[in-house]
């Protein structure tokens, strides 16, 4: 569900003039993402957190977001919020994300040993 919401947000950001983007208000998508985030925080204590699954999710989501940026740029879209490969802030966030993935990978390796 989160992947669909991110895809629609990127679609709306890169192509705000297409009919699909106009039919789904951005506020609904943002509320959906925030709702899913808070839902996961509330019910986190009721489920086991597997470090390996967290690592897989971090890697997948980082690659997927980079794919979306590249895909929509390739299709000729331009981000209205400035999310692009030439944005320094994107590279800083990517670096922090890669550091977090590396930390999670070390946790997984320690738990397997």
Short mmCIF file of N, CA and C in Angstrom, two decimals:
data_model
loop_
_atom_site.label_atom_id
_atom_site.label_comp_id
_atom_site.label_asym_id
_atom_site.label_seq_id
_atom_site.Cartn_x
_atom_site.Cartn_y
_atom_site.Cartn_z
N UNK A 1 0.82 -1.20 0.00
CA UNK A 1 0.00 0.00 0.00
C UNK A 1 0.87 1.26 0.00
N UNK A 2 1.96 1.23 0.75
CA UNK A 2 2.85 2.38 0.81
C UNK A 2 3.52 2.60 -0.55
N UNK A 3 3.88 1.52 -1.22
CA UNK A 3 4.52 1.63 -2.54
C UNK A 3 3.57 2.29 -3.53
N UNK A 4 2.31 1.91 -3.50
CA UNK A 4 1.32 2.53 -4.39
C UNK A 4 1.18 4.02 -4.08
N UNK A 5 1.15 4.36 -2.81
CA UNK A 5 1.03 5.77 -2.44
C UNK A 5 2.26 6.57 -2.89
N UNK A 6 3.46 6.02 -2.71
CA UNK A 6 4.67 6.70 -3.18
C UNK A 6 4.66 6.85 -4.70
N UNK A 7 4.24 5.82 -5.40
CA UNK A 7 4.19 5.89 -6.86
C UNK A 7 3.24 6.99 -7.30
N UNK A 8 2.07 7.05 -6.69
CA UNK A 8 1.10 8.09 -7.06
C UNK A 8 1.60 9.48 -6.69
N UNK A 9 2.29 9.61 -5.56
CA UNK A 9 2.85 10.92 -5.20
C UNK A 9 3.91 11.36 -6.21
N UNK A 10 4.76 10.45 -6.64
CA UNK A 10 5.76 10.79 -7.65
C UNK A 10 5.10 11.12 -8.98
N UNK A 11 4.07 10.36 -9.34
CA UNK A 11 3.33 10.65 -10.57
C UNK A 11 2.73 12.05 -10.51
N UNK A 12 2.14 12.37 -9.38
CA UNK A 12 1.54 13.69 -9.21
C UNK A 12 2.61 14.78 -9.23
N UNK A 13 3.78 14.51 -8.65
CA UNK A 13 4.84 15.50 -8.59
C UNK A 13 5.47 15.74 -9.97
N UNK A 14 5.69 14.67 -10.72
CA UNK A 14 6.35 14.80 -12.01
C UNK A 14 5.40 15.14 -13.16
N UNK A 15 4.13 14.82 -13.01
CA UNK A 15 3.16 15.07 -14.09
C UNK A 15 1.85 15.58 -13.48
N UNK A 16 1.83 16.80 -12.98
CA UNK A 16 0.62 17.28 -12.30
C UNK A 16 -0.55 17.57 -13.25
N UNK A 17 -0.33 17.55 -14.56
CA UNK A 17 -1.39 17.92 -15.51
C UNK A 17 -2.13 16.74 -16.10
N UNK A 18 -1.77 15.50 -15.75
CA UNK A 18 -2.48 14.36 -16.32
C UNK A 18 -3.77 14.13 -15.53
N UNK A 19 -4.78 13.56 -16.18
CA UNK A 19 -6.08 13.39 -15.51
C UNK A 19 -6.03 12.54 -14.24
N UNK A 20 -5.20 11.49 -14.22
CA UNK A 20 -5.12 10.64 -13.04
C UNK A 20 -4.63 11.43 -11.84
N UNK A 21 -3.66 12.28 -12.05
CA UNK A 21 -3.11 13.08 -10.95
C UNK A 21 -4.15 14.06 -10.42
N UNK A 22 -5.00 14.56 -11.29
CA UNK A 22 -6.03 15.50 -10.85
C UNK A 22 -7.18 14.80 -10.14
N UNK A 23 -7.40 13.52 -10.44
CA UNK A 23 -8.53 12.81 -9.83
C UNK A 23 -8.25 12.39 -8.39
N UNK A 24 -7.00 12.27 -8.02
CA UNK A 24 -6.64 11.89 -6.65
C UNK A 24 -5.95 13.09 -6.01
N UNK A 25 -6.60 13.71 -5.03
CA UNK A 25 -5.97 14.87 -4.39
C UNK A 25 -4.69 14.49 -3.66
N UNK A 26 -3.71 15.37 -3.72
CA UNK A 26 -2.43 15.12 -3.07
C UNK A 26 -2.61 14.97 -1.57
N UNK A 27 -3.53 15.70 -1.00
CA UNK A 27 -3.79 15.61 0.44
C UNK A 27 -4.23 14.22 0.86
N UNK A 28 -4.99 13.55 0.01
CA UNK A 28 -5.44 12.18 0.31
C UNK A 28 -4.24 11.24 0.35
N UNK A 29 -3.33 11.39 -0.60
CA UNK A 29 -2.14 10.54 -0.63
C UNK A 29 -1.23 10.79 0.57
N UNK A 30 -1.06 12.05 0.91
CA UNK A 30 -0.23 12.38 2.07
C UNK A 30 -0.87 11.84 3.34
N UNK A 31 -2.18 11.99 3.47
CA UNK A 31 -2.89 11.45 4.63
C UNK A 31 -2.76 9.93 4.68
N UNK A 32 -2.81 9.28 3.52
CA UNK A 32 -2.66 7.82 3.46
C UNK A 32 -1.28 7.40 3.95
N UNK A 33 -0.24 8.08 3.50
CA UNK A 33 1.12 7.74 3.92
C UNK A 33 1.29 8.00 5.42
N UNK A 34 0.83 9.14 5.89
CA UNK A 34 0.94 9.43 7.32
C UNK A 34 0.13 8.46 8.15
N UNK A 35 -1.06 8.10 7.68
CA UNK A 35 -1.89 7.12 8.38
C UNK A 35 -1.21 5.77 8.48
N UNK A 36 -0.63 5.32 7.38
CA UNK A 36 0.09 4.04 7.40
C UNK A 36 1.30 4.11 8.32
N UNK A 37 1.99 5.25 8.33
CA UNK A 37 3.14 5.42 9.20
C UNK A 37 2.73 5.34 10.67
N UNK A 38 1.69 6.09 11.05
CA UNK A 38 1.24 6.07 12.44
C UNK A 38 0.67 4.72 12.83
N UNK A 39 -0.03 4.07 11.90
CA UNK A 39 -0.56 2.73 12.16
C UNK A 39 0.58 1.76 12.47
N UNK A 40 1.66 1.85 11.69
CA UNK A 40 2.80 0.95 11.94
C UNK A 40 3.48 1.28 13.26
N UNK A 41 3.52 2.55 13.64
CA UNK A 41 4.12 2.91 14.93
C UNK A 41 3.28 2.39 16.10
N UNK A 42 1.98 2.52 15.98
CA UNK A 42 1.08 2.10 17.07
C UNK A 42 1.14 0.59 17.27
N UNK A 43 1.11 -0.16 16.18
CA UNK A 43 1.05 -1.62 16.29
C UNK A 43 2.42 -2.29 16.20
N UNK A 44 3.48 -1.51 16.24
CA UNK A 44 4.83 -2.07 16.16
C UNK A 44 5.13 -2.98 17.35
N UNK A 45 4.63 -2.61 18.51
CA UNK A 45 4.93 -3.42 19.69
C UNK A 45 4.24 -4.77 19.68
N UNK A 46 3.25 -4.96 18.80
CA UNK A 46 2.52 -6.22 18.75
C UNK A 46 3.08 -7.21 17.73
N UNK A 47 4.15 -6.84 17.06
CA UNK A 47 4.72 -7.75 16.07
C UNK A 47 6.22 -7.88 16.29
N UNK A 48 6.74 -8.98 15.84
CA UNK A 48 8.19 -9.17 15.91
C UNK A 48 8.85 -8.40 14.77
N UNK A 49 9.89 -7.70 15.11
CA UNK A 49 10.64 -7.00 14.06
C UNK A 49 11.86 -7.84 13.72
N UNK A 50 11.90 -8.25 12.50
CA UNK A 50 12.99 -9.07 11.99
C UNK A 50 13.98 -8.14 11.30
N UNK A 51 15.22 -8.11 11.77
CA UNK A 51 16.22 -7.21 11.21
C UNK A 51 16.46 -7.48 9.73
N UNK A 52 16.39 -8.73 9.32
CA UNK A 52 16.61 -9.06 7.92
C UNK A 52 15.50 -8.50 7.03
N UNK A 53 14.26 -8.57 7.51
CA UNK A 53 13.13 -8.01 6.76
C UNK A 53 13.22 -6.49 6.68
N UNK A 54 13.66 -5.86 7.76
CA UNK A 54 13.84 -4.41 7.76
C UNK A 54 14.90 -4.02 6.74
N UNK A 55 15.99 -4.77 6.70
CA UNK A 55 17.06 -4.50 5.74
C UNK A 55 16.55 -4.64 4.31
N UNK A 56 15.80 -5.70 4.04
CA UNK A 56 15.25 -5.90 2.69
C UNK A 56 14.33 -4.74 2.30
N UNK A 57 13.49 -4.30 3.25
CA UNK A 57 12.58 -3.21 2.97
C UNK A 57 13.35 -1.91 2.70
N UNK A 58 14.39 -1.64 3.48
CA UNK A 58 15.18 -0.43 3.28
C UNK A 58 15.85 -0.42 1.91
N UNK A 59 16.42 -1.55 1.52
CA UNK A 59 17.08 -1.64 0.22
C UNK A 59 16.06 -1.49 -0.90
N UNK A 60 14.95 -2.20 -0.79
CA UNK A 60 13.92 -2.14 -1.83
C UNK A 60 13.36 -0.73 -1.97
N UNK A 61 13.00 -0.10 -0.86
CA UNK A 61 12.38 1.22 -0.95
C UNK A 61 13.36 2.26 -1.50
N UNK A 62 14.63 2.19 -1.14
CA UNK A 62 15.61 3.12 -1.67
C UNK A 62 15.78 2.94 -3.17
N UNK A 63 15.91 1.70 -3.62
CA UNK A 63 16.06 1.43 -5.05
C UNK A 63 14.79 1.84 -5.79
N UNK A 64 13.63 1.57 -5.21
CA UNK A 64 12.36 1.89 -5.88
C UNK A 64 12.19 3.40 -6.05
N UNK A 65 12.52 4.16 -5.03
CA UNK A 65 12.40 5.61 -5.13
C UNK A 65 13.37 6.16 -6.17
N UNK A 66 14.60 5.65 -6.19
CA UNK A 66 15.55 6.07 -7.22
C UNK A 66 15.06 5.68 -8.61
N UNK A 67 14.45 4.50 -8.72
CA UNK A 67 13.87 4.07 -9.99
C UNK A 67 12.76 5.03 -10.42
N UNK A 68 11.88 5.40 -9.50
CA UNK A 68 10.78 6.31 -9.85
C UNK A 68 11.31 7.66 -10.32
N UNK A 69 12.32 8.18 -9.64
CA UNK A 69 12.90 9.46 -10.06
C UNK A 69 13.47 9.34 -11.47
N UNK A 70 14.22 8.27 -11.72
CA UNK A 70 14.79 8.06 -13.05
C UNK A 70 13.73 7.82 -14.11
N UNK A 71 12.73 7.04 -13.79
CA UNK A 71 11.68 6.69 -14.74
C UNK A 71 10.88 7.91 -15.16
N UNK A 72 10.43 8.68 -14.17
CA UNK A 72 9.62 9.86 -14.51
C UNK A 72 10.46 10.94 -15.19
N UNK A 73 11.74 11.03 -14.87
CA UNK A 73 12.62 11.96 -15.57
C UNK A 73 12.82 11.50 -17.01
N UNK A 74 12.99 10.19 -17.20
CA UNK A 74 13.15 9.62 -18.54
C UNK A 74 11.92 9.87 -19.40
N UNK A 75 10.74 9.83 -18.79
CA UNK A 75 9.50 10.07 -19.52
C UNK A 75 9.29 11.55 -19.84
N UNK A 76 10.19 12.39 -19.36
CA UNK A 76 10.10 13.81 -19.69
C UNK A 76 9.47 14.65 -18.59
N UNK A 77 9.19 14.04 -17.48
CA UNK A 77 8.61 14.81 -16.38
C UNK A 77 9.67 15.60 -15.65
N UNK A 78 9.20 16.62 -14.98
CA UNK A 78 10.08 17.43 -14.15
C UNK A 78 9.41 17.62 -12.81
N UNK A 79 10.14 17.35 -11.77
CA UNK A 79 9.59 17.42 -10.42
C UNK A 79 9.22 18.86 -10.07
N UNK A 80 8.00 19.04 -9.62
CA UNK A 80 7.58 20.37 -9.21
C UNK A 80 8.11 20.72 -7.82
N UNK A 81 8.55 19.72 -7.07
CA UNK A 81 9.10 19.97 -5.74
C UNK A 81 10.63 19.92 -5.71
N UNK A 82 11.26 19.66 -6.85
CA UNK A 82 12.72 19.69 -6.93
C UNK A 82 13.40 18.36 -6.68
N UNK A 83 12.65 17.27 -6.63
CA UNK A 83 13.26 15.96 -6.43
C UNK A 83 13.85 15.50 -7.75
N UNK A 84 15.17 15.56 -7.84
CA UNK A 84 15.86 15.18 -9.07
C UNK A 84 17.29 14.78 -8.73
N UNK A 85 17.95 14.13 -9.68
CA UNK A 85 19.31 13.66 -9.45
C UNK A 85 20.32 14.79 -9.32
N UNK A 86 19.98 15.98 -9.78
CA UNK A 86 20.90 17.10 -9.64
C UNK A 86 20.66 17.91 -8.36
N UNK A 87 19.81 17.41 -7.50
CA UNK A 87 19.52 18.08 -6.23
C UNK A 87 20.48 17.55 -5.16
N UNK A 88 21.23 18.45 -4.53
CA UNK A 88 22.21 18.06 -3.51
C UNK A 88 21.51 17.42 -2.31
N UNK A 89 20.35 17.92 -1.95
CA UNK A 89 19.62 17.37 -0.81
C UNK A 89 19.27 15.90 -1.03
N UNK A 90 18.91 15.53 -2.26
CA UNK A 90 18.62 14.12 -2.56
C UNK A 90 19.83 13.26 -2.29
N UNK A 91 21.02 13.70 -2.67
CA UNK A 91 22.24 12.93 -2.46
C UNK A 91 22.59 12.84 -0.98
N UNK A 92 22.30 13.87 -0.22
CA UNK A 92 22.52 13.81 1.24
C UNK A 92 21.59 12.78 1.87
N UNK A 93 20.33 12.83 1.48
CA UNK A 93 19.36 11.86 2.01
C UNK A 93 19.74 10.45 1.58
N UNK A 94 20.18 10.28 0.35
CA UNK A 94 20.61 8.96 -0.13
C UNK A 94 21.82 8.46 0.66
N UNK A 95 22.76 9.35 0.95
CA UNK A 95 23.93 8.96 1.74
C UNK A 95 23.51 8.52 3.15
N UNK A 96 22.61 9.26 3.78
CA UNK A 96 22.11 8.88 5.11
C UNK A 96 21.38 7.54 5.03
N UNK A 97 20.60 7.35 3.98
CA UNK A 97 19.89 6.09 3.79
C UNK A 97 20.86 4.92 3.62
N UNK A 98 21.91 5.12 2.84
CA UNK A 98 22.91 4.07 2.65
C UNK A 98 23.65 3.76 3.94
N UNK A 99 23.91 4.78 4.74
CA UNK A 99 24.53 4.56 6.04
C UNK A 99 23.60 3.74 6.94
N UNK A 100 22.32 4.04 6.92
CA UNK A 100 21.35 3.28 7.71
C UNK A 100 21.24 1.84 7.22
N UNK A 101 21.28 1.64 5.92
CA UNK A 101 21.25 0.28 5.36
C UNK A 101 22.50 -0.48 5.80
N UNK A 102 23.65 0.16 5.76
CA UNK A 102 24.88 -0.48 6.21
C UNK A 102 24.80 -0.85 7.69
N UNK A 103 24.26 0.05 8.52
CA UNK A 103 24.11 -0.25 9.96
C UNK A 103 23.17 -1.43 10.17
N UNK A 104 22.09 -1.46 9.42
CA UNK A 104 21.13 -2.56 9.53
C UNK A 104 21.77 -3.86 9.06
N UNK A 105 22.58 -3.81 8.02
CA UNK A 105 23.27 -5.00 7.52
C UNK A 105 24.22 -5.56 8.58
N UNK A 106 24.91 -4.65 9.31
CA UNK A 106 25.79 -5.10 10.37
C UNK A 106 25.00 -5.78 11.48
N UNK A 107 23.81 -5.26 11.80
CA UNK A 107 22.94 -5.88 12.82
C UNK A 107 22.54 -7.29 12.39
N UNK A 108 22.20 -7.44 11.13
CA UNK A 108 21.80 -8.74 10.61
C UNK A 108 22.96 -9.72 10.69
N UNK A 109 24.15 -9.27 10.31
CA UNK A 109 25.34 -10.14 10.36
C UNK A 109 25.66 -10.55 11.81
N UNK A 110 25.51 -9.61 12.74
CA UNK A 110 25.77 -9.94 14.16
C UNK A 110 24.74 -10.92 14.69
N UNK A 111 23.47 -10.77 14.29
CA UNK A 111 22.44 -11.68 14.81
C UNK A 111 22.55 -13.06 14.20
N UNK A 112 23.13 -13.17 13.00
CA UNK A 112 23.31 -14.48 12.36
C UNK A 112 24.52 -15.21 12.93
N UNK A 113 25.46 -14.46 13.51
CA UNK A 113 26.69 -15.09 14.02
C UNK A 113 26.48 -15.66 15.42
#
